[in-house]
Amino acid sequence: LLRRRGLSAAHAGFSRTHLGRSLIAGLVLTAIGLGITRLIGMADGYVPPFEPYWLTYALPYYLIAIGFTEELIFRGYMAPRIESVFTKRWKGTAVVGALFAVSHLPFRAVTWTGSLGEFLLDAAIILPITFGWHLVLAWLFRKWNSLAAPTLVHFAINSGSFLM
């Protein structure tokens, strides 16, 4: 079924055709996002000190272990396959977005220290936000058929809390 629908490695975000544009867009959006995050943190009176820890742990963790891995799974692998099942691509995008949002709950649940009611309230807030970020990342992936921009923006989203 997948071969009949013409899905290949290029559909998984490994096309070199627009890699440069995707990489440049991702770097620009990441710089803007991290800059805004840092300004918000500084406006609140917090200026994080530079720590080598960030380069040795946080940078590889947020960029590769989280950003690239999630983008490869959700945008590179799942999205083309699930979207190809539906007659309207937006339905597949919504399904992948729901899966993407829900996939972020187990980690939050394991690290949660509050009550169950507080967790459910937090989930009610986080799920639509994560779904919204999925739409942005899916658009970036579709624009250039490359994982570069979505991975870098995903990195900026996840590491932004470090700067605040």
mmCIF file of C-alpha atoms in Angstrom:
data_model
loop_
_atom_site.group_PDB
_atom_site.id
_atom_site.type_symbol
_atom_site.label_atom_id
_atom_site.label_comp_id
_atom_site.label_asym_id
_atom_site.label_seq_id
_atom_site.Cartn_x
_atom_site.Cartn_y
_atom_site.Cartn_z
ATOM 1 C CA LEU A 1 0.000 0.000 0.000
ATOM 2 C CA LEU A 2 2.789 2.444 0.892
ATOM 3 C CA ARG A 3 4.787 1.689 -2.262
ATOM 4 C CA ARG A 4 1.666 2.134 -4.343
ATOM 5 C CA ARG A 5 1.207 5.578 -2.807
ATOM 6 C CA GLY A 6 4.764 6.493 -3.797
ATOM 7 C CA LEU A 7 6.234 6.986 -0.295
ATOM 8 C CA SER A 8 10.027 6.988 -0.211
ATOM 9 C CA ALA A 9 12.949 8.351 1.817
ATOM 10 C CA ALA A 10 12.283 11.778 0.295
ATOM 11 C CA HIS A 11 8.832 11.701 1.898
ATOM 12 C CA ALA A 12 10.535 11.168 5.251
ATOM 13 C CA GLY A 13 12.264 14.538 5.062
ATOM 14 C CA PHE A 14 15.557 13.426 3.562
ATOM 15 C CA SER A 15 15.230 15.237 0.252
ATOM 16 C CA ARG A 16 18.260 17.352 -0.642
ATOM 17 C CA THR A 17 16.270 19.520 -3.026
ATOM 18 C CA HIS A 18 15.289 22.160 -0.485
ATOM 19 C CA LEU A 19 17.601 21.227 2.394
ATOM 20 C CA GLY A 20 19.521 24.515 2.237
ATOM 21 C CA ARG A 21 16.373 26.652 2.314
ATOM 22 C CA SER A 22 14.902 24.571 5.114
ATOM 23 C CA LEU A 23 18.118 24.826 7.110
ATOM 24 C CA ILE A 24 18.329 28.607 6.665
ATOM 25 C CA ALA A 25 14.650 29.071 7.584
ATOM 26 C CA GLY A 26 15.091 26.823 10.615
ATOM 27 C CA LEU A 27 18.170 28.716 11.799
ATOM 28 C CA VAL A 28 16.465 32.102 11.355
ATOM 29 C CA LEU A 29 13.277 30.992 13.148
ATOM 30 C CA THR A 30 15.329 29.359 15.908
ATOM 31 C CA ALA A 31 17.391 32.518 16.428
ATOM 32 C CA ILE A 32 14.231 34.636 16.542
ATOM 33 C CA GLY A 33 12.475 32.227 18.909
ATOM 34 C CA LEU A 34 15.425 31.885 21.281
ATOM 35 C CA GLY A 35 16.032 35.641 21.141
ATOM 36 C CA ILE A 36 12.436 36.417 22.078
ATOM 37 C CA THR A 37 12.544 33.801 24.828
ATOM 38 C CA ARG A 38 15.732 35.277 26.230
ATOM 39 C CA LEU A 39 14.268 38.804 26.112
ATOM 40 C CA ILE A 40 11.177 37.631 27.994
ATOM 41 C CA GLY A 41 13.382 36.009 30.610
ATOM 42 C CA MET A 42 15.531 39.132 30.917
ATOM 43 C CA ALA A 43 12.439 41.371 31.179
ATOM 44 C CA ASP A 44 11.357 39.194 34.076
ATOM 45 C CA GLY A 45 14.723 39.804 35.738
ATOM 46 C CA TYR A 46 16.349 36.460 34.928
ATOM 47 C CA VAL A 47 19.588 36.400 32.990
ATOM 48 C CA PRO A 48 20.772 32.801 32.776
ATOM 49 C CA PRO A 49 24.521 32.463 33.140
ATOM 50 C CA PHE A 50 26.387 30.702 30.374
ATOM 51 C CA GLU A 51 27.163 27.186 31.481
ATOM 52 C CA PRO A 52 29.270 24.654 29.568
ATOM 53 C CA TYR A 53 26.663 22.119 30.695
ATOM 54 C CA TRP A 54 24.334 23.584 28.108
ATOM 55 C CA LEU A 55 26.689 22.749 25.244
ATOM 56 C CA THR A 56 27.579 19.279 26.481
ATOM 57 C CA TYR A 57 24.172 18.076 27.628
ATOM 58 C CA ALA A 58 21.246 20.343 26.799
ATOM 59 C CA LEU A 59 22.201 21.202 23.213
ATOM 60 C CA PRO A 60 22.617 17.571 22.025
ATOM 61 C CA TYR A 61 19.645 16.441 24.135
ATOM 62 C CA TYR A 62 17.175 19.058 22.881
ATOM 63 C CA LEU A 63 18.469 19.060 19.303
ATOM 64 C CA ILE A 64 19.064 15.366 18.604
ATOM 65 C CA ALA A 65 17.384 13.227 21.246
ATOM 66 C CA ILE A 66 14.193 15.282 21.331
ATOM 67 C CA GLY A 67 13.933 17.575 18.284
ATOM 68 C CA PHE A 68 15.290 15.355 15.525
ATOM 69 C CA THR A 69 13.862 12.119 16.918
ATOM 70 C CA GLU A 70 10.335 13.461 17.331
ATOM 71 C CA GLU A 71 10.425 15.151 13.939
ATOM 72 C CA LEU A 72 11.654 11.971 12.269
ATOM 73 C CA ILE A 73 8.891 9.940 13.916
ATOM 74 C CA PHE A 74 5.960 12.336 13.586
ATOM 75 C CA ARG A 75 6.669 14.481 10.514
ATOM 76 C CA GLY A 76 9.043 12.185 8.627
ATOM 77 C CA TYR A 77 7.484 8.783 9.204
ATOM 78 C CA MET A 78 3.931 9.010 10.540
ATOM 79 C CA ALA A 79 2.569 12.077 8.758
ATOM 80 C CA PRO A 80 3.112 10.959 5.141
ATOM 81 C CA ARG A 81 1.693 7.529 5.886
ATOM 82 C CA ILE A 82 -1.325 8.592 7.916
ATOM 83 C CA GLU A 83 -2.128 11.548 5.634
ATOM 84 C CA SER A 84 -2.051 9.267 2.587
ATOM 85 C CA VAL A 85 -4.849 7.156 4.075
ATOM 86 C CA PHE A 86 -7.297 10.079 4.149
ATOM 87 C CA THR A 87 -8.863 11.685 1.096
ATOM 88 C CA LYS A 88 -8.270 15.112 2.657
ATOM 89 C CA ARG A 89 -4.754 15.656 3.972
ATOM 90 C CA TRP A 90 -5.883 17.951 6.805
ATOM 91 C CA LYS A 91 -7.659 15.002 8.455
ATOM 92 C CA GLY A 92 -4.414 13.041 8.549
ATOM 93 C CA THR A 93 -2.603 16.115 9.843
ATOM 94 C CA ALA A 94 -5.163 16.377 12.660
ATOM 95 C CA VAL A 95 -4.715 12.691 13.574
ATOM 96 C CA VAL A 96 -0.919 13.029 13.639
ATOM 97 C CA GLY A 97 -1.275 16.248 15.655
ATOM 98 C CA ALA A 98 -3.459 14.526 18.228
ATOM 99 C CA LEU A 99 -0.935 11.690 18.512
ATOM 100 C CA PHE A 100 1.902 14.205 18.796
ATOM 101 C CA ALA A 101 0.127 16.105 21.570
ATOM 102 C CA VAL A 102 -0.848 12.994 23.523
ATOM 103 C CA SER A 103 2.683 11.579 23.215
ATOM 104 C CA HIS A 104 3.926 14.444 25.384
ATOM 105 C CA LEU A 105 1.731 13.493 28.344
ATOM 106 C CA PRO A 106 3.591 10.417 29.698
ATOM 107 C CA PHE A 107 6.780 12.361 30.460
ATOM 108 C CA ARG A 108 4.757 15.107 32.121
ATOM 109 C CA ALA A 109 2.866 12.489 34.132
ATOM 110 C CA VAL A 110 6.039 10.800 35.362
ATOM 111 C CA THR A 111 7.628 14.089 36.425
ATOM 112 C CA TRP A 112 4.418 15.608 37.822
ATOM 113 C CA THR A 113 4.500 16.454 41.533
ATOM 114 C CA GLY A 114 1.018 17.927 41.970
ATOM 115 C CA SER A 115 -2.394 16.354 42.339
ATOM 116 C CA LEU A 116 -4.297 14.476 39.647
ATOM 117 C CA GLY A 117 -6.697 17.406 39.233
ATOM 118 C CA GLU A 118 -3.790 19.788 38.659
ATOM 119 C CA PHE A 119 -2.288 17.390 36.121
ATOM 120 C CA LEU A 120 -5.566 17.168 34.214
ATOM 121 C CA LEU A 121 -5.847 20.960 34.186
ATOM 122 C CA ASP A 122 -2.259 21.194 32.945
ATOM 123 C CA ALA A 123 -2.995 18.607 30.239
ATOM 124 C CA ALA A 124 -6.068 20.571 29.136
ATOM 125 C CA ILE A 125 -3.790 23.570 28.593
ATOM 126 C CA ILE A 126 -0.774 21.760 27.135
ATOM 127 C CA LEU A 127 -2.597 19.530 24.621
ATOM 128 C CA PRO A 128 -3.963 22.367 22.433
ATOM 129 C CA ILE A 129 -0.640 24.237 22.630
ATOM 130 C CA THR A 130 1.283 21.141 21.543
ATOM 131 C CA PHE A 131 -1.252 20.516 18.774
ATOM 132 C CA GLY A 132 -0.764 24.102 17.594
ATOM 133 C CA TRP A 133 3.008 23.634 17.503
ATOM 134 C CA HIS A 134 2.434 20.464 15.477
ATOM 135 C CA LEU A 135 0.632 22.542 12.851
ATOM 136 C CA VAL A 136 3.587 24.943 12.631
ATOM 137 C CA LEU A 137 6.105 22.088 12.410
ATOM 138 C CA ALA A 138 3.977 20.234 9.838
ATOM 139 C CA TRP A 139 3.797 23.383 7.706
ATOM 140 C CA LEU A 140 7.585 23.794 7.867
ATOM 141 C CA PHE A 141 8.043 20.153 6.888
ATOM 142 C CA ARG A 142 5.651 20.410 3.950
ATOM 143 C CA LYS A 143 7.086 23.692 2.725
ATOM 144 C CA TRP A 144 10.530 22.202 2.012
ATOM 145 C CA ASN A 145 10.037 18.438 2.485
ATOM 146 C CA SER A 146 12.950 18.516 4.906
ATOM 147 C CA LEU A 147 13.324 17.786 8.602
ATOM 148 C CA ALA A 148 15.894 20.586 9.057
ATOM 149 C CA ALA A 149 13.548 23.521 9.803
ATOM 150 C CA PRO A 150 11.079 21.572 11.975
ATOM 151 C CA THR A 151 13.956 20.030 13.960
ATOM 152 C CA LEU A 152 15.569 23.399 14.646
ATOM 153 C CA VAL A 153 12.266 25.041 15.594
ATOM 154 C CA HIS A 154 11.419 22.060 17.812
ATOM 155 C CA PHE A 155 14.825 22.529 19.444
ATOM 156 C CA ALA A 156 14.048 26.211 20.059
ATOM 157 C CA ILE A 157 10.659 25.404 21.594
ATOM 158 C CA ASN A 158 12.082 22.791 23.966
ATOM 159 C CA SER A 159 15.264 24.606 24.936
ATOM 160 C CA GLY A 160 13.499 27.959 25.345
ATOM 161 C CA SER A 161 12.560 27.104 28.921
ATOM 162 C CA PHE A 162 16.269 26.804 29.679
ATOM 163 C CA LEU A 163 16.718 30.466 28.727
ATOM 164 C CA MET A 164 13.741 31.674 30.750
#
